Amino acid sequence: ALIDASPVPFVPVADLEMPAYYDSEQQSIFIRTGLNEEQLFVSMAKEVSAAVFDFKHNESREASEFKSYCVAYMVSSRYSVDTRGFNFSRLPKELAETDTQALKGELGSMRDVLGEIQSEMYKSMEKNKPAKSKGTGTINGGTAYERRTIPYRT
């Protein structure tokens, strides 16, 4: 579902120093092969966030680095991925020195990107959901009446 939420393609790479990296010039997210599911999800969430900030909010990777990290935390938390690896003990200097109104704006942009990613993930999961079986009321499973198994008296 994260793949469908990304505005850019993913490129698997065997020798990447970090788990994943969004490159705005190449408009691709490079993802290191061999990651476990948790590492893969968290790193993809962060880089998809960076791509969304770049594509839809016109923010450079450098400007959105911490916000992408925050969105990755929120997405991971939402989908029950372990978040113990996240560390928020220090705010970046730019945010620590920001006034309240500007900070609200930054939080709002994080909320917007989170919403965009979740919306696309939801659409993807709904599209890929297996069709519901009809069960009751159909000839296949059917009610006792439809299966002609209702006991009757003579």
Coordinates of N, CA, C and O in Angstrom, one line a residue:
A1 N 0.8 -1.2 0.0 CA 0.0 0.0 0.0 C 0.9 1.3 0.0 O 0.5 2.3 -0.6
L2 N 2.0 1.2 0.7 CA 2.9 2.4 0.7 C 3.5 2.6 -0.7 O 3.7 3.8 -1.1
I3 N 3.6 1.6 -1.5 CA 4.1 1.7 -2.9 C 3.1 2.6 -3.7 O 3.5 3.5 -4.4
D4 N 1.8 2.3 -3.5 CA 0.8 3.0 -4.2 C 0.6 4.4 -3.7 O 0.1 5.3 -4.4
A5 N 1.1 4.7 -2.5 CA 1.0 6.0 -1.9 C 2.1 6.9 -2.4 O 2.0 8.2 -2.2
S6 N 3.1 6.4 -3.0 CA 4.3 7.1 -3.4 C 4.0 7.8 -4.8 O 3.6 7.1 -5.7
P7 N 4.4 9.1 -4.9 CA 4.3 9.7 -6.2 C 5.5 9.4 -7.1 O 5.5 9.8 -8.3
V8 N 6.4 8.6 -6.7 CA 7.6 8.2 -7.5 C 7.8 6.7 -7.4 O 7.4 6.1 -6.4
P9 N 8.5 6.1 -8.3 CA 8.8 4.7 -8.3 C 9.8 4.3 -7.2 O 10.7 5.2 -6.8
F10 N 9.8 3.0 -6.8 CA 10.9 2.5 -6.0 C 11.9 1.7 -6.8 O 11.5 1.1 -7.8
V11 N 13.2 1.9 -6.4 CA 14.2 1.2 -7.1 C 15.0 0.4 -6.1 O 15.6 0.9 -5.2
P12 N 15.0 -1.0 -6.2 CA 15.7 -1.8 -5.2 C 17.2 -1.7 -5.5 O 17.6 -1.7 -6.7
V13 N 18.1 -1.5 -4.5 CA 19.5 -1.4 -4.6 C 20.2 -2.2 -3.6 O 19.8 -2.2 -2.4
A14 N 21.2 -3.0 -4.0 CA 21.9 -3.9 -3.0 C 22.9 -3.1 -2.1 O 23.1 -3.5 -1.0
D15 N 23.5 -2.1 -2.6 CA 24.6 -1.5 -1.9 C 24.3 0.0 -1.5 O 25.2 0.9 -1.6
L16 N 23.2 0.2 -0.9 CA 22.8 1.5 -0.4 C 23.2 1.6 1.0 O 23.0 0.7 1.8
E17 N 23.8 2.8 1.4 CA 24.3 3.0 2.8 C 23.2 3.0 3.8 O 23.3 2.6 4.9
M18 N 22.1 3.7 3.4 CA 21.0 3.8 4.3 C 19.9 2.9 3.9 O 19.9 2.4 2.7
P19 N 18.8 2.6 4.7 CA 17.8 1.7 4.3 C 17.0 2.2 3.0 O 16.7 1.4 2.2
A20 N 16.8 3.5 2.9 CA 16.1 4.0 1.7 C 16.5 5.5 1.6 O 16.8 6.2 2.5
Y21 N 16.3 6.0 0.3 CA 16.6 7.4 0.1 C 15.8 7.9 -1.1 O 15.8 7.3 -2.2
Y22 N 15.1 9.0 -0.9 CA 14.4 9.7 -2.0 C 15.3 10.6 -2.6 O 15.9 11.5 -2.0
D23 N 15.5 10.5 -3.9 CA 16.3 11.4 -4.7 C 15.4 12.2 -5.6 O 14.8 11.7 -6.6
S24 N 15.3 13.5 -5.3 CA 14.4 14.4 -6.0 C 14.8 14.6 -7.5 O 14.0 14.8 -8.4
E25 N 16.1 14.6 -7.7 CA 16.6 14.8 -9.1 C 16.2 13.6 -10.0 O 15.9 13.8 -11.2
Q26 N 16.3 12.4 -9.5 CA 16.0 11.2 -10.2 C 14.5 10.8 -10.1 O 14.1 9.9 -10.7
Q27 N 13.8 11.5 -9.2 CA 12.4 11.3 -8.9 C 12.2 9.8 -8.7 O 11.3 9.1 -9.3
S28 N 13.0 9.2 -7.7 CA 12.9 7.8 -7.4 C 13.2 7.7 -5.9 O 13.9 8.5 -5.3
I29 N 12.7 6.6 -5.3 CA 13.1 6.2 -4.0 C 13.9 4.9 -4.1 O 13.4 3.9 -4.6
F30 N 15.2 5.0 -3.7 CA 16.1 3.9 -3.7 C 15.9 3.2 -2.4 O 15.9 3.8 -1.3
I31 N 15.7 1.9 -2.5 CA 15.5 1.1 -1.3 C 16.5 -0.1 -1.2 O 16.7 -0.8 -2.2
R32 N 17.2 -0.2 -0.1 CA 18.2 -1.3 0.0 C 17.5 -2.6 0.1 O 16.5 -2.8 0.9
T33 N 18.0 -3.6 -0.6 CA 17.4 -4.9 -0.5 C 17.9 -5.6 0.8 O 18.9 -5.2 1.4
G34 N 17.1 -6.6 1.2 CA 17.5 -7.4 2.4 C 17.0 -6.8 3.7 O 17.4 -7.3 4.8
L35 N 16.2 -5.8 3.7 CA 15.7 -5.3 5.0 C 14.6 -6.2 5.5 O 13.8 -6.8 4.8
N36 N 14.4 -6.2 6.9 CA 13.3 -6.9 7.4 C 12.0 -6.0 7.2 O 12.1 -4.9 6.8
E37 N 10.9 -6.6 7.5 CA 9.6 -6.0 7.2 C 9.5 -4.6 7.9 O 9.0 -3.6 7.4
E38 N 9.9 -4.6 9.2 CA 9.8 -3.4 10.0 C 10.7 -2.3 9.4 O 10.3 -1.1 9.2
Q39 N 11.9 -2.6 9.1 CA 12.9 -1.6 8.6 C 12.3 -1.1 7.2 O 12.4 0.1 6.9
L40 N 11.8 -2.0 6.4 CA 11.3 -1.7 5.1 C 10.1 -0.7 5.2 O 10.1 0.3 4.6
F41 N 9.2 -1.0 6.1 CA 8.0 -0.2 6.3 C 8.4 1.2 6.7 O 8.0 2.2 6.2
V42 N 9.2 1.3 7.8 CA 9.6 2.6 8.4 C 10.4 3.4 7.4 O 10.1 4.6 7.2
S43 N 11.3 2.8 6.7 CA 12.2 3.6 5.8 C 11.3 4.0 4.5 O 11.5 5.1 4.0
M44 N 10.4 3.1 4.1 CA 9.6 3.5 3.0 C 8.6 4.6 3.4 O 8.4 5.6 2.6
A45 N 8.1 4.6 4.6 CA 7.2 5.6 5.0 C 7.9 7.0 5.1 O 7.3 8.0 4.7
K46 N 9.1 7.0 5.5 CA 9.9 8.2 5.6 C 10.2 8.8 4.2 O 10.0 10.0 4.0
E47 N 10.6 8.0 3.3 CA 10.9 8.4 2.0 C 9.7 8.8 1.2 O 9.8 9.7 0.4
V48 N 8.6 8.1 1.3 CA 7.4 8.4 0.7 C 6.9 9.8 1.2 O 6.5 10.7 0.4
S49 N 7.1 10.0 2.5 CA 6.8 11.4 3.0 C 7.6 12.4 2.4 O 7.1 13.5 2.0
A50 N 8.9 12.2 2.3 CA 9.8 13.2 1.7 C 9.4 13.4 0.2 O 9.4 14.6 -0.2
A51 N 9.0 12.4 -0.5 CA 8.6 12.6 -1.9 C 7.3 13.4 -2.0 O 7.1 14.2 -2.8
V52 N 6.3 13.1 -1.1 CA 5.1 13.9 -1.1 C 5.4 15.3 -0.7 O 4.8 16.2 -1.3
F53 N 6.2 15.6 0.3 CA 6.6 17.0 0.6 C 7.2 17.7 -0.6 O 6.9 18.8 -0.9
D54 N 8.0 17.0 -1.3 CA 8.7 17.5 -2.5 C 7.7 17.8 -3.7 O 7.5 18.9 -4.2
F55 N 6.9 16.7 -4.0 CA 6.0 16.8 -5.1 C 4.8 17.7 -4.9 O 4.4 18.5 -5.8
K56 N 4.1 17.5 -3.8 CA 2.8 18.2 -3.6 C 2.9 19.5 -2.7 O 2.0 20.3 -2.7
H57 N 4.0 19.6 -2.0 CA 4.1 20.8 -1.2 C 5.4 21.7 -1.5 O 5.7 22.6 -0.8
N58 N 6.1 21.2 -2.5 CA 7.2 21.9 -3.1 C 8.3 22.2 -2.0 O 8.8 23.3 -1.9
E59 N 8.5 21.3 -1.1 CA 9.6 21.4 -0.1 C 10.7 20.5 -0.4 O 10.5 19.3 -0.7
S60 N 11.9 21.0 -0.3 CA 13.1 20.2 -0.5 C 13.3 19.2 0.5 O 12.7 19.2 1.6
R61 N 14.1 18.2 0.2 CA 14.3 17.1 1.1 C 14.9 17.6 2.4 O 14.6 17.2 3.5
E62 N 15.8 18.6 2.3 CA 16.5 19.1 3.5 C 15.4 19.8 4.4 O 15.4 19.7 5.6
A63 N 14.5 20.6 3.8 CA 13.5 21.3 4.5 C 12.5 20.4 5.2 O 12.0 20.7 6.2
S64 N 12.3 19.2 4.6 CA 11.2 18.4 5.1 C 11.8 17.1 5.8 O 11.0 16.3 6.2
E65 N 13.1 17.1 6.1 CA 13.7 15.9 6.7 C 13.1 15.5 8.0 O 12.6 14.3 8.2
F66 N 13.0 16.4 8.9 CA 12.4 16.1 10.2 C 10.9 15.8 10.1 O 10.4 14.9 10.8
K67 N 10.2 16.6 9.3 CA 8.8 16.4 9.2 C 8.5 15.0 8.5 O 7.6 14.3 8.9
S68 N 9.3 14.6 7.6 CA 9.2 13.2 7.0 C 9.4 12.2 8.1 O 8.7 11.2 8.1
Y69 N 10.3 12.4 9.0 CA 10.6 11.5 10.1 C 9.4 11.4 11.0 O 9.0 10.3 11.4
C70 N 8.8 12.5 11.3 CA 7.6 12.6 12.1 C 6.4 11.8 11.4 O 5.7 11.1 12.1
V71 N 6.2 12.1 10.1 CA 5.1 11.4 9.4 C 5.4 9.9 9.4 O 4.4 9.1 9.5
A72 N 6.6 9.5 9.2 CA 6.9 8.1 9.2 C 6.6 7.5 10.6 O 6.0 6.3 10.6
Y73 N 6.8 8.2 11.6 CA 6.4 7.7 13.0 C 4.9 7.6 13.0 O 4.4 6.5 13.5
M74 N 4.2 8.6 12.5 CA 2.7 8.5 12.6 C 2.1 7.4 11.8 O 1.2 6.7 12.2
V75 N 2.7 7.2 10.6 CA 2.2 6.1 9.7 C 2.5 4.8 10.3 O 1.7 3.9 10.4
S76 N 3.7 4.6 10.8 CA 4.1 3.4 11.5 C 3.2 3.1 12.7 O 2.8 1.9 12.9
S77 N 3.0 4.1 13.5 CA 2.1 3.9 14.6 C 0.7 3.5 14.2 O 0.1 2.6 14.8
R78 N 0.2 4.1 13.2 CA -1.2 3.9 12.7 C -1.3 2.4 12.2 O -2.4 1.8 12.4
Y79 N -0.3 1.9 11.7 CA -0.3 0.5 11.1 C 0.4 -0.5 12.1 O 0.8 -1.6 11.6
S80 N 0.5 -0.1 13.3 CA 1.0 -1.0 14.4 C 2.4 -1.6 14.1 O 2.7 -2.7 14.5
V81 N 3.2 -0.8 13.5 CA 4.6 -1.1 13.3 C 5.4 -0.6 14.5 O 5.1 0.5 15.0
D82 N 6.3 -1.3 15.0 CA 7.1 -1.0 16.2 C 7.8 0.4 16.0 O 8.5 0.6 15.0
T83 N 7.5 1.3 16.9 CA 8.0 2.7 16.8 C 9.1 3.0 17.9 O 9.5 4.1 18.0
R84 N 9.6 1.9 18.5 CA 10.6 2.2 19.6 C 11.9 2.7 19.0 O 12.7 3.3 19.7
G85 N 12.2 2.5 17.7 CA 13.4 3.0 17.1 C 13.4 4.5 16.8 O 14.5 5.1 16.5
F86 N 12.3 5.1 17.0 CA 12.2 6.6 16.7 C 12.7 7.3 18.0 O 12.4 6.9 19.1
N87 N 13.4 8.4 17.8 CA 13.9 9.2 18.9 C 13.6 10.7 18.7 O 14.0 11.3 17.7
F88 N 12.8 11.2 19.6 CA 12.4 12.6 19.5 C 12.9 13.4 20.6 O 12.3 14.4 21.1
S89 N 14.1 13.1 21.2 CA 14.6 13.8 22.3 C 15.1 15.2 22.0 O 15.2 16.0 22.9
R90 N 15.4 15.4 20.7 CA 15.8 16.8 20.3 C 15.1 17.2 19.1 O 15.0 16.5 18.1
L91 N 14.6 18.5 19.1 CA 14.0 19.1 18.0 C 15.1 19.7 17.1 O 16.1 20.2 17.7
P92 N 15.0 19.7 15.8 CA 16.0 20.4 15.0 C 16.0 21.9 15.4 O 15.0 22.4 15.8
K93 N 17.1 22.5 15.2 CA 17.3 23.9 15.6 C 16.2 24.8 15.0 O 15.7 25.7 15.7
E94 N 15.9 24.6 13.7 CA 14.9 25.4 13.0 C 13.6 25.4 13.7 O 12.9 26.4 13.9
L95 N 13.2 24.2 14.2 CA 11.9 24.0 14.8 C 11.9 24.5 16.3 O 10.9 25.0 16.8
A96 N 13.0 24.3 16.9 CA 13.1 24.6 18.4 C 13.0 26.2 18.5 O 12.6 26.6 19.5
E97 N 13.5 26.9 17.5 CA 13.5 28.4 17.6 C 12.3 29.0 16.9 O 12.2 30.2 16.7
T98 N 11.3 28.2 16.5 CA 10.2 28.7 15.7 C 9.1 29.2 16.7 O 8.9 28.6 17.7
D99 N 8.4 30.2 16.2 CA 7.3 30.7 17.1 C 6.1 29.8 16.9 O 6.0 28.9 16.1
T100 N 5.1 30.0 17.8 CA 4.0 29.1 17.9 C 3.2 29.0 16.6 O 2.8 27.9 16.2
Q101 N 3.0 30.1 15.9 CA 2.2 30.1 14.7 C 2.9 29.3 13.6 O 2.3 28.5 12.9
A102 N 4.2 29.5 13.5 CA 5.0 28.8 12.5 C 5.0 27.3 12.8 O 4.9 26.5 11.9
L103 N 5.1 27.0 14.1 CA 5.1 25.6 14.5 C 3.8 24.9 14.1 O 3.7 23.8 13.7
K104 N 2.7 25.7 14.4 CA 1.3 25.1 14.0 C 1.3 24.9 12.5 O 0.7 23.9 12.1
G105 N 1.9 25.7 11.7 CA 1.9 25.6 10.3 C 2.7 24.3 9.9 O 2.2 23.5 9.0
E106 N 3.8 24.1 10.5 CA 4.6 22.9 10.3 C 3.8 21.6 10.6 O 3.8 20.6 9.9
L107 N 3.2 21.7 11.8 CA 2.4 20.5 12.2 C 1.2 20.3 11.3 O 0.9 19.1 11.0
G108 N 0.6 21.3 10.8 CA -0.5 21.2 9.8 C 0.0 20.6 8.5 O -0.7 19.7 7.9
S109 N 1.2 20.9 8.0 CA 1.7 20.3 6.8 C 2.0 18.8 7.0 O 1.8 18.0 6.2
M110 N 2.5 18.5 8.2 CA 2.7 17.0 8.6 C 1.4 16.3 8.5 O 1.3 15.2 8.0
R111 N 0.4 16.9 9.1 CA -1.0 16.3 9.1 C -1.5 16.1 7.7 O -2.1 15.0 7.4
D112 N -1.3 17.1 6.9 CA -1.7 17.0 5.5 C -1.0 15.8 4.7 O -1.7 15.1 4.0
V113 N 0.3 15.7 4.9 CA 1.0 14.7 4.2 C 0.6 13.3 4.8 O 0.4 12.4 4.0
L114 N 0.4 13.2 6.1 CA -0.1 12.0 6.7 C -1.4 11.6 6.1 O -1.6 10.4 5.7
G115 N -2.3 12.6 6.0 CA -3.6 12.3 5.4 C -3.5 11.8 3.9 O -4.3 10.9 3.5
E116 N -2.7 12.4 3.2 CA -2.5 12.0 1.8 C -2.0 10.6 1.7 O -2.5 9.8 0.9
I117 N -1.0 10.3 2.5 CA -0.4 8.9 2.4 C -1.5 7.9 2.9 O -1.7 6.9 2.3
Q118 N -2.2 8.2 4.0 CA -3.2 7.3 4.5 C -4.3 7.1 3.5 O -4.8 6.0 3.3
S119 N -4.7 8.1 2.9 CA -5.8 8.0 1.9 C -5.4 7.1 0.7 O -6.2 6.3 0.3
E120 N -4.2 7.3 0.2 CA -3.7 6.5 -0.9 C -3.5 5.0 -0.4 O -3.8 4.1 -1.2
M121 N -3.0 4.8 0.8 CA -2.9 3.5 1.3 C -4.2 2.8 1.4 O -4.4 1.6 1.1
Y122 N -5.2 3.5 1.9 CA -6.6 3.0 2.1 C -7.1 2.6 0.8 O -7.7 1.5 0.6
K123 N -7.0 3.4 -0.2 CA -7.5 3.1 -1.6 C -6.9 1.9 -2.1 O -7.5 1.0 -2.7
S124 N -5.5 1.7 -1.9 CA -4.8 0.6 -2.4 C -5.3 -0.7 -1.7 O -5.5 -1.7 -2.3
M125 N -5.5 -0.6 -0.4 CA -5.9 -1.8 0.4 C -7.3 -2.2 0.0 O -7.6 -3.4 -0.1
E126 N -8.2 -1.2 -0.3 CA -9.6 -1.5 -0.7 C -9.6 -2.2 -2.1 O -10.3 -3.1 -2.3
K127 N -8.7 -1.7 -2.9 CA -8.6 -2.2 -4.3 C -8.1 -3.6 -4.3 O -8.6 -4.4 -5.1
N128 N -7.2 -3.9 -3.4 CA -6.6 -5.2 -3.4 C -7.3 -6.2 -2.4 O -6.8 -7.3 -2.2
K129 N -8.3 -5.8 -1.8 CA -9.1 -6.6 -0.8 C -9.8 -7.7 -1.6 O -10.4 -7.5 -2.7
P130 N -9.7 -9.0 -1.1 CA -10.4 -10.0 -1.8 C -11.9 -9.8 -1.8 O -12.4 -9.2 -0.8
A131 N -12.6 -10.2 -2.8 CA -14.1 -10.1 -2.9 C -14.7 -10.8 -1.7 O -14.3 -11.9 -1.4
K132 N -15.8 -10.2 -1.2 CA -16.5 -10.8 -0.1 C -17.3 -12.0 -0.6 O -17.9 -11.8 -1.7
S133 N -17.3 -13.0 0.1 CA -18.2 -14.1 -0.3 C -19.6 -13.8 0.1 O -19.9 -13.2 1.1
K134 N -20.5 -14.2 -0.7 CA -21.9 -13.9 -0.5 C -22.5 -14.6 0.8 O -23.3 -14.0 1.5
G135 N -22.1 -15.8 1.0 CA -22.6 -16.5 2.2 C -24.0 -16.7 2.2 O -24.6 -17.3 1.3
T136 N -24.7 -16.2 3.2 CA -26.1 -16.4 3.5 C -26.9 -15.7 2.3 O -26.6 -14.7 1.9
G137 N -27.9 -16.4 1.9 CA -28.8 -15.9 0.9 C -28.4 -16.1 -0.5 O -29.0 -15.6 -1.4
T138 N -27.5 -17.0 -0.7 CA -27.1 -17.4 -2.1 C -27.3 -18.8 -2.3 O -27.4 -19.6 -1.3
I139 N -27.3 -19.3 -3.5 CA -27.4 -20.7 -3.8 C -26.2 -21.4 -3.3 O -26.3 -22.5 -2.8
N140 N -25.0 -20.8 -3.5 CA -23.8 -21.5 -3.1 C -23.8 -22.0 -1.6 O -23.8 -23.1 -1.3
G141 N -23.7 -21.0 -0.7 CA -23.8 -21.3 0.7 C -25.2 -21.5 1.1 O -25.6 -22.5 1.6
G142 N -26.0 -20.5 0.8 CA -27.4 -20.5 0.9 C -28.1 -20.7 2.2 O -27.5 -21.2 3.1
T143 N -29.3 -20.4 2.2 CA -30.1 -20.7 3.4 C -30.7 -22.1 3.2 O -30.6 -22.7 2.1
A144 N -31.2 -22.6 4.3 CA -31.8 -24.0 4.2 C -32.8 -24.1 3.2 O -32.9 -25.1 2.4
Y145 N -33.6 -23.0 3.0 CA -34.7 -23.0 2.0 C -34.1 -23.2 0.6 O -34.5 -24.0 -0.2
E146 N -33.0 -22.4 0.3 CA -32.4 -22.4 -1.0 C -31.7 -23.8 -1.3 O -31.7 -24.2 -2.4
R147 N -31.2 -24.4 -0.3 CA -30.5 -25.7 -0.4 C -31.6 -26.8 -0.5 O -31.2 -28.0 -0.6
R148 N -32.8 -26.5 -0.3 CA -33.9 -27.5 -0.2 C -33.7 -28.5 0.9 O -33.9 -29.7 0.7
T149 N -33.2 -28.1 2.0 CA -32.9 -29.0 3.1 C -33.9 -28.7 4.3 O -33.6 -29.2 5.4
I150 N -34.9 -28.0 4.1 CA -35.8 -27.7 5.1 C -36.6 -29.0 5.4 O -37.2 -29.6 4.5
P151 N -36.6 -29.4 6.6 CA -37.4 -30.6 6.9 C -38.9 -30.3 6.8 O -39.3 -29.2 7.2
Y152 N -39.7 -31.2 6.3 CA -41.1 -30.9 6.2 C -41.9 -32.2 6.6 O -41.3 -33.3 6.6
R153 N -43.1 -31.9 7.0 CA -43.9 -33.0 7.4 C -44.8 -33.6 6.3 O -45.2 -32.8 5.5
T154 N -45.0 -34.8 6.3 CA -45.9 -35.4 5.3 C -47.2 -35.8 5.9 O -47.4 -36.0 7.1

